[in-house]
Short mmCIF file of C-alpha atoms and ligand atoms in Angstrom, two decimals:
data_model
loop_
_atom_site.label_atom_id
_atom_site.label_comp_id
_atom_site.label_asym_id
_atom_site.label_seq_id
_atom_site.Cartn_x
_atom_site.Cartn_y
_atom_site.Cartn_z
CA MET A 399 7.02 -12.66 17.35
CA LYS A 400 5.17 -15.09 19.65
CA ALA A 401 1.40 -15.71 19.80
CA ASP A 402 1.10 -13.42 22.83
CA SER A 403 3.51 -10.71 21.66
CA ARG A 404 2.06 -7.23 21.84
CA ILE A 405 1.67 -6.09 18.20
CA PHE A 406 0.33 -2.77 16.93
CA VAL A 407 -0.63 -2.14 13.31
CA ALA A 408 -0.45 1.63 12.84
CA GLY A 409 -3.05 2.32 10.13
CA GLY A 410 -5.16 -0.78 10.80
CA ASP A 411 -7.90 0.81 8.69
CA THR A 412 -5.76 1.14 5.56
CA LEU A 413 -5.71 -1.40 2.72
CA ILE A 414 -2.43 -2.97 3.85
CA GLY A 415 -2.96 -2.43 7.59
CA ALA A 416 -6.33 -4.20 7.48
CA ALA A 417 -4.76 -7.11 5.57
CA ILE A 418 -1.96 -7.41 8.14
CA LEU A 419 -4.51 -7.49 10.99
CA ARG A 420 -6.53 -10.22 9.21
CA ARG A 421 -3.40 -12.29 8.61
CA LEU A 422 -2.12 -11.86 12.21
CA ALA A 423 -5.50 -12.90 13.66
CA ALA A 424 -5.71 -15.87 11.29
CA SER A 425 -2.24 -17.06 12.40
CA GLY A 426 -3.24 -17.09 16.07
CA HIS A 427 -1.74 -13.85 17.35
CA GLU A 428 -3.65 -12.92 20.53
CA GLY A 429 -1.54 -9.98 21.59
CA ILE A 430 -2.80 -7.59 18.91
CA VAL A 431 -3.11 -4.16 20.52
CA ASN A 432 -5.57 -2.78 17.92
CA GLY A 433 -9.11 -2.76 19.26
CA ARG A 434 -8.22 -2.56 22.95
CA GLU A 435 -9.05 1.13 22.69
CA PRO A 436 -9.75 3.44 19.73
CA ASP A 437 -6.64 4.02 17.63
CA PRO A 438 -5.23 7.50 18.30
CA ASP A 439 -4.92 10.18 15.63
CA LEU A 440 -1.46 9.09 14.52
CA ALA A 441 -0.76 12.55 13.10
CA ASP A 442 -0.93 13.83 16.70
CA GLY A 443 2.41 13.08 18.35
CA ALA A 444 1.22 13.55 21.94
CA ARG A 445 -1.84 11.29 21.58
CA THR A 446 0.26 8.70 19.75
CA MET A 447 2.90 8.74 22.48
CA ALA A 448 0.22 8.36 25.19
CA PHE A 449 -1.26 5.40 23.30
CA PHE A 450 2.15 3.73 23.05
CA GLU A 451 2.83 4.37 26.76
CA ARG A 452 -0.46 2.67 27.69
CA ASN A 453 -0.07 -0.29 25.33
CA ALA A 454 3.71 -0.73 24.97
CA PRO A 455 3.65 -2.68 21.68
CA GLU A 456 6.69 -4.88 21.09
CA PHE A 457 6.25 -5.12 17.31
CA VAL A 458 4.88 -2.30 15.15
CA PHE A 459 3.72 -2.51 11.53
CA HIS A 460 3.64 1.07 10.24
CA ALA A 461 0.98 1.01 7.53
CA ALA A 462 -0.46 4.42 8.40
CA GLY A 463 -0.57 7.51 6.23
CA ARG A 464 -2.99 8.70 3.59
CA SER A 465 -2.37 7.40 0.07
CA GLY A 466 -4.19 7.60 -3.24
CA GLY A 467 -3.94 7.09 -6.96
CA ILE A 468 -2.37 9.33 -9.52
CA ARG A 469 -5.33 11.78 -9.58
CA GLU A 470 -5.37 12.14 -5.79
CA ASN A 471 -1.63 12.83 -5.81
CA ILE A 472 -2.08 15.55 -8.42
CA ASP A 473 -5.05 17.11 -6.62
CA ARG A 474 -3.94 16.85 -2.96
CA PRO A 475 -0.11 16.83 -2.76
CA ALA A 476 0.05 18.94 0.41
CA GLU A 477 -2.45 16.82 2.36
CA LEU A 478 -0.76 13.57 1.34
CA MET A 479 2.74 14.82 2.10
CA ARG A 480 1.87 16.41 5.46
CA ASP A 481 -0.11 13.42 6.73
CA ASN A 482 2.64 10.94 5.86
CA LEU A 483 5.34 13.11 7.42
CA LEU A 484 3.35 13.55 10.63
CA VAL A 485 2.42 9.88 11.09
CA ALA A 486 5.94 8.73 10.23
CA GLU A 487 7.44 10.99 12.89
CA SER A 488 4.90 10.28 15.62
CA VAL A 489 4.81 6.48 15.24
CA VAL A 490 8.57 5.98 14.77
CA HIS A 491 9.41 8.21 17.74
CA ALA A 492 6.77 6.68 20.04
CA ALA A 493 7.83 3.16 19.07
CA TRP A 494 11.43 3.93 19.94
CA LYS A 495 10.58 5.86 23.13
CA CYS A 496 8.35 3.04 24.40
CA GLY A 497 10.85 0.29 23.65
CA ALA A 498 9.34 -1.46 20.63
CA ARG A 499 11.59 -4.39 19.68
CA LYS A 500 11.02 -4.05 15.91
CA LEU A 501 9.19 -1.71 13.54
CA LEU A 502 8.41 -2.36 9.87
CA TYR A 503 7.72 0.84 7.90
CA LEU A 504 5.73 0.51 4.66
CA ALA A 505 7.12 2.83 2.01
CA SER A 506 5.94 2.99 -1.61
CA SER A 507 7.26 1.97 -5.04
CA CYS A 508 6.59 5.52 -6.27
CA SER A 509 9.58 6.66 -4.14
CA TYR A 510 11.96 5.22 -6.74
CA PRO A 511 13.34 7.65 -9.35
CA ARG A 512 11.15 8.10 -12.45
CA ALA A 513 13.94 6.88 -14.76
CA CYS A 514 15.11 4.12 -12.40
CA PRO A 515 16.71 1.07 -14.05
CA GLN A 516 14.21 -1.79 -13.98
CA PRO A 517 13.57 -3.91 -12.03
CA MET A 518 14.11 -1.31 -9.30
CA SER A 519 16.58 -2.25 -6.57
CA VAL A 520 17.02 -0.45 -3.25
CA GLY A 521 20.49 0.70 -4.30
CA SER A 522 18.77 3.05 -6.82
CA LEU A 523 16.82 4.92 -4.18
CA MET A 524 17.52 8.69 -4.15
CA SER A 525 19.57 8.38 -7.35
CA GLY A 526 17.42 10.64 -9.51
CA PRO A 527 14.34 12.84 -9.82
CA LEU A 528 11.00 11.41 -8.70
CA GLU A 529 7.85 11.07 -10.79
CA PRO A 530 6.33 14.62 -10.75
CA THR A 531 2.72 13.42 -10.32
CA ASN A 532 3.47 12.01 -6.87
CA GLU A 533 6.76 13.66 -5.80
CA PRO A 534 5.52 15.22 -2.51
CA TYR A 535 4.01 11.95 -1.27
CA ALA A 536 7.04 9.96 -2.46
CA MET A 537 9.38 12.37 -0.66
CA ALA A 538 7.37 11.97 2.55
CA LYS A 539 7.68 8.17 2.32
CA LEU A 540 11.45 8.52 1.73
CA ALA A 541 11.60 10.69 4.86
CA GLY A 542 9.93 7.86 6.80
CA VAL A 543 12.47 5.38 5.44
CA SER A 544 15.33 7.69 6.35
CA LEU A 545 13.87 8.29 9.82
CA CYS A 546 13.87 4.54 10.52
CA SER A 547 17.51 4.35 9.40
CA ALA A 548 18.41 7.31 11.62
CA TYR A 549 16.80 5.73 14.70
CA ARG A 550 18.70 2.52 13.95
CA ALA A 551 21.99 4.42 13.52
CA GLN A 552 21.68 6.67 16.58
CA TYR A 553 19.78 4.45 19.02
CA GLY A 554 20.20 0.93 17.64
CA ALA A 555 16.44 0.69 16.96
CA ARG A 556 15.60 -2.45 14.94
CA PHE A 557 13.48 -0.47 12.47
CA PHE A 558 13.45 -1.26 8.73
CA SER A 559 11.44 -0.37 5.62
CA VAL A 560 9.57 -2.36 2.99
CA PHE A 561 8.86 -1.06 -0.52
CA PRO A 562 5.69 -2.75 -1.82
CA ALA A 563 4.53 -3.00 -5.41
CA ASN A 564 1.14 -1.44 -6.20
CA ALA A 565 -1.16 -3.14 -3.71
CA PHE A 566 -4.87 -3.85 -4.19
CA GLY A 567 -7.56 -5.91 -2.49
CA PRO A 568 -10.53 -5.78 -0.09
CA PHE A 569 -10.91 -2.59 2.00
CA ASP A 570 -9.29 -0.58 -0.81
CA ASP A 571 -10.41 2.91 -1.84
CA PHE A 572 -12.81 2.31 -4.74
CA ARG A 573 -13.55 5.95 -5.43
CA ALA A 574 -13.21 6.60 -9.17
CA GLU A 575 -11.24 9.83 -8.71
CA SER A 576 -8.98 9.08 -5.72
CA GLY A 577 -8.48 5.32 -5.91
CA HIS A 578 -5.61 3.44 -7.51
CA VAL A 579 -6.08 1.92 -10.94
CA ILE A 580 -7.42 -1.53 -10.00
CA PRO A 581 -10.16 -0.50 -7.54
CA ALA A 582 -11.07 2.52 -9.68
CA LEU A 583 -11.50 0.39 -12.81
CA ILE A 584 -13.43 -2.29 -10.88
CA ARG A 585 -15.89 0.41 -9.81
CA LYS A 586 -16.09 2.02 -13.26
CA MET A 587 -16.61 -1.29 -15.08
CA HIS A 588 -19.15 -2.51 -12.55
CA GLU A 589 -21.17 0.68 -12.87
CA ALA A 590 -20.89 0.53 -16.68
CA LYS A 591 -22.09 -3.09 -16.64
CA VAL A 592 -25.09 -2.25 -14.45
CA ALA A 593 -25.95 0.85 -16.49
CA GLY A 594 -25.32 -0.84 -19.85
CA ARG A 595 -22.78 1.78 -20.93
CA PRO A 596 -21.02 1.01 -24.26
CA PHE A 597 -17.50 1.83 -23.06
CA VAL A 598 -15.37 2.63 -20.03
CA GLU A 599 -12.71 5.33 -20.05
CA VAL A 600 -9.25 4.24 -18.94
CA TRP A 601 -6.87 7.11 -18.14
CA GLY A 602 -3.69 7.60 -20.14
CA THR A 603 -2.32 5.59 -23.06
CA GLY A 604 -2.65 2.16 -21.44
CA LYS A 605 1.06 1.62 -22.09
CA PRO A 606 2.58 2.18 -18.60
CA ARG A 607 3.46 -1.02 -16.83
CA ARG A 608 2.89 -1.80 -13.15
CA GLU A 609 3.72 -4.63 -10.80
CA PHE A 610 0.77 -5.44 -8.57
CA VAL A 611 0.63 -7.31 -5.29
CA TYR A 612 -2.52 -8.61 -3.63
CA ALA A 613 -2.91 -7.01 -0.18
CA ASP A 614 -3.22 -10.36 1.62
CA ASP A 615 0.00 -11.60 0.01
CA LEU A 616 1.75 -8.35 0.93
CA ALA A 617 0.51 -8.74 4.51
CA ASP A 618 1.97 -12.25 4.55
CA ALA A 619 5.29 -10.87 3.28
CA CYS A 620 5.33 -8.18 5.99
CA ILE A 621 4.73 -10.73 8.77
CA PHE A 622 7.38 -13.01 7.24
CA LEU A 623 9.85 -10.10 7.20
CA MET A 624 9.02 -8.99 10.75
CA ARG A 625 9.87 -12.53 11.84
CA ASN A 626 12.96 -13.10 9.70
CA TYR A 627 14.53 -9.81 8.57
CA ASP A 628 16.62 -7.46 10.66
CA ARG A 629 19.08 -5.68 8.39
CA PRO A 630 19.30 -1.91 7.93
CA GLU A 631 18.70 -1.99 4.14
CA PRO A 632 15.11 -1.56 2.87
CA VAL A 633 13.58 -4.58 1.14
CA ASN A 634 11.20 -4.80 -1.85
CA ALA A 635 8.00 -6.84 -1.72
CA GLY A 636 6.19 -7.50 -4.99
CA GLY A 637 4.00 -9.81 -6.97
CA GLY A 638 6.75 -10.60 -9.46
CA GLU A 639 4.96 -9.90 -12.77
CA THR A 640 4.25 -6.60 -14.54
CA PHE A 641 1.21 -5.78 -16.66
CA SER A 642 0.46 -2.87 -18.94
CA ILE A 643 -2.53 -0.78 -17.89
CA GLY A 644 -4.26 -2.04 -21.03
CA GLU A 645 -3.66 -5.66 -19.95
CA ILE A 646 -4.86 -5.10 -16.38
CA ALA A 647 -7.93 -3.25 -17.68
CA GLU A 648 -8.76 -6.30 -19.82
CA LEU A 649 -8.33 -8.64 -16.84
CA ILE A 650 -10.62 -6.42 -14.75
CA ARG A 651 -13.17 -6.37 -17.57
CA GLU A 652 -13.10 -10.19 -17.48
CA ALA A 653 -13.36 -10.32 -13.66
CA VAL A 654 -16.31 -7.91 -13.58
CA GLY A 655 -18.02 -9.52 -16.59
CA TYR A 656 -18.32 -6.21 -18.42
CA ARG A 657 -19.02 -6.63 -22.14
CA GLY A 658 -18.45 -3.02 -23.29
CA LEU A 659 -15.34 -1.45 -24.81
CA ILE A 660 -12.23 0.00 -23.15
CA ARG A 661 -11.44 3.50 -24.41
CA PHE A 662 -8.09 5.14 -23.49
CA ASP A 663 -7.90 8.87 -22.81
CA PRO A 664 -4.31 9.95 -23.56
CA SER A 665 -5.12 13.44 -22.25
CA LYS A 666 -4.99 11.93 -18.72
CA PRO A 667 -1.57 11.40 -17.06
CA ASP A 668 0.32 8.11 -17.37
CA GLY A 669 2.64 8.63 -14.39
CA MET A 670 5.78 6.48 -14.24
CA PRO A 671 6.29 4.53 -17.51
CA LEU A 672 7.27 1.37 -15.65
CA LYS A 673 7.43 0.23 -12.02
CA SER A 674 8.76 -3.23 -11.35
CA LEU A 675 10.65 -4.29 -8.22
CA ASP A 676 13.75 -6.41 -7.73
CA ALA A 677 12.45 -8.60 -4.90
CA GLY A 678 15.46 -10.93 -5.00
CA GLU A 679 16.24 -10.42 -1.30
CA LEU A 680 12.77 -11.59 -0.23
CA THR A 681 12.69 -14.41 -2.79
CA ALA A 682 16.10 -15.62 -1.59
CA MET A 683 14.64 -15.79 1.92
CA GLY A 684 12.01 -18.21 0.57
CA TRP A 685 8.92 -16.01 0.30
CA ARG A 686 6.63 -16.07 -2.76
CA PRO A 687 3.20 -14.48 -3.31
CA ALA A 688 0.52 -17.17 -3.10
CA THR A 689 -2.49 -15.66 -4.91
CA PRO A 690 -2.77 -15.77 -8.72
CA LEU A 691 -3.77 -12.38 -10.14
CA ARG A 692 -7.10 -13.52 -11.66
CA GLU A 693 -8.12 -15.04 -8.30
CA ALA A 694 -7.09 -11.86 -6.46
CA LEU A 695 -9.11 -9.70 -8.87
CA ALA A 696 -12.16 -11.96 -8.51
CA THR A 697 -11.94 -11.90 -4.69
CA THR A 698 -11.54 -8.12 -4.69
CA TYR A 699 -14.59 -7.70 -6.95
CA GLU A 700 -16.63 -10.07 -4.75
CA TRP A 701 -15.71 -7.94 -1.71
CA PHE A 702 -16.65 -4.77 -3.59
CA LEU A 703 -20.08 -6.28 -4.28
CA THR A 704 -20.66 -6.82 -0.53
CA LEU A 705 -20.63 -3.04 -0.08
CA SER A 706 -24.03 -1.38 -0.11
CA PRO A 707 -24.43 0.63 -3.33
CA GLU A 708 -24.28 3.96 -1.54
CA VAL A 709 -21.06 3.00 0.24
CA ARG A 710 -19.26 1.60 -2.77
CA CYS A 711 -16.21 3.55 -1.96
CA HIS A 712 -14.00 3.09 1.04
CA ALA A 713 -13.33 6.56 2.33
CA ARG A 714 -10.26 6.59 4.55
O1 GFB B 1320 -2.79 3.23 -9.74
P1 GFB B 1320 -2.38 4.61 -10.17
O2 GFB B 1320 -3.28 5.73 -9.81
O3 GFB B 1320 -0.96 4.86 -9.52
O4 GFB B 1320 -2.20 4.65 -11.77
P2 GFB B 1320 0.55 4.96 -9.99
C1 GFB B 1320 -1.54 3.62 -12.42
C2 GFB B 1320 -1.72 3.80 -13.92
O5 GFB B 1320 -3.08 3.48 -14.23
C3 GFB B 1320 -1.51 5.25 -14.42
C4 GFB B 1320 -3.62 4.48 -15.09
O6 GFB B 1320 -0.84 5.18 -15.66
C5 GFB B 1320 -2.93 5.75 -14.63
O7 GFB B 1320 -3.02 6.75 -15.62
N1 GFB B 1320 -5.09 4.52 -14.97
C6 GFB B 1320 -5.94 4.24 -15.97
C7 GFB B 1320 -5.79 4.84 -13.88
N2 GFB B 1320 -7.21 4.42 -15.56
C8 GFB B 1320 -7.14 4.79 -14.25
C9 GFB B 1320 -8.13 5.10 -13.28
O8 GFB B 1320 -9.35 5.09 -13.54
N3 GFB B 1320 -7.70 5.42 -12.03
C10 GFB B 1320 -6.37 5.45 -11.72
N4 GFB B 1320 -6.00 5.75 -10.45
N5 GFB B 1320 -5.38 5.17 -12.63
C11 GFB B 1320 0.73 5.72 -7.54
C12 GFB B 1320 1.16 6.93 -6.77
O9 GFB B 1320 1.15 5.88 -8.87
O10 GFB B 1320 1.35 4.54 -7.03
C13 GFB B 1320 0.84 6.76 -5.32
O11 GFB B 1320 0.51 8.07 -7.31
C14 GFB B 1320 1.27 5.41 -4.79
O12 GFB B 1320 1.49 7.77 -4.61
C15 GFB B 1320 0.93 4.27 -5.71
O13 GFB B 1320 2.64 5.41 -4.60
C16 GFB B 1320 1.57 2.98 -5.24
O14 GFB B 1320 1.13 3.60 -9.92
O15 GFB B 1320 0.68 5.69 -11.27
#
């Protein structure tokens, strides 16, 4: 990718898409297609194709598709699955049809089997049943991964997939019900601090473990991979360390400055017991995440505070 290469971030308004756009702009890329005209409805194949024909992007980061936390996946499985299937098909096909040189498709760590050996390596994909709380969404992401492989096999398209750890950061969805754990707990603990509430409810037992990656670091990894990776196998991108939900809740309590108690509600779902990624491929290529977790949490909270109170959720 050169400074004037035509680059399109599909889903430039998502957590990871917005981070990729920030990182591309900061590293001097002037050929970013986003913003030249309104992004099309990427679930609409015809409008997406017309957009690609007008803008002919050479490099495509596919960060589009609705996502959400465990509650959102339980409540809206059909919407999440359908949207991710539609945008995967329309963007991958348009990118191929309009001659994109490379496409990076962002999958999700929840597409690994529930009982996957840890840390999870790409060889374990499709080797067992998925986590029931997010199976439809996870299946849709696997379809996107498989679609990229099929376009590479049949047409020689240089399309590949990246499996990120649980990402968080500015421009996330901070809604208490639909957001992922970090933004949801930032919001809950902030509101509890302001209201002087004695405790904050954390869903589940607090025992599940997650690997988290700061969105700006993940964006950096995606740009690094677009520049340096071109093999058919998917590649994992993570932050390298796992935390229990209880530990991350404590770190968020510290970042927000909340003095109340954390109370676990085991009647709420835990989801996958453990999700950690084998990111050996990316590490061997020389990439490491740059942002320490405490700093990333503090920056994310500071961004959350810039939102006006009535908009303290980022509806996508
Ligand atoms: O982040 P989260 O919703 O996604 O939940 P998953 C992670 C863990 O945090 C679960 C617990 O064990 C939750 O029960 N948790 C505790 C909370 N309190 C809260 C809270 O207030 N909000 C939320 N959201 N969780 C997602 C998939 O699974 O992983 C998505 O559902 C996506 O499809 C994402 O793939 C990467 O890590 O459990």
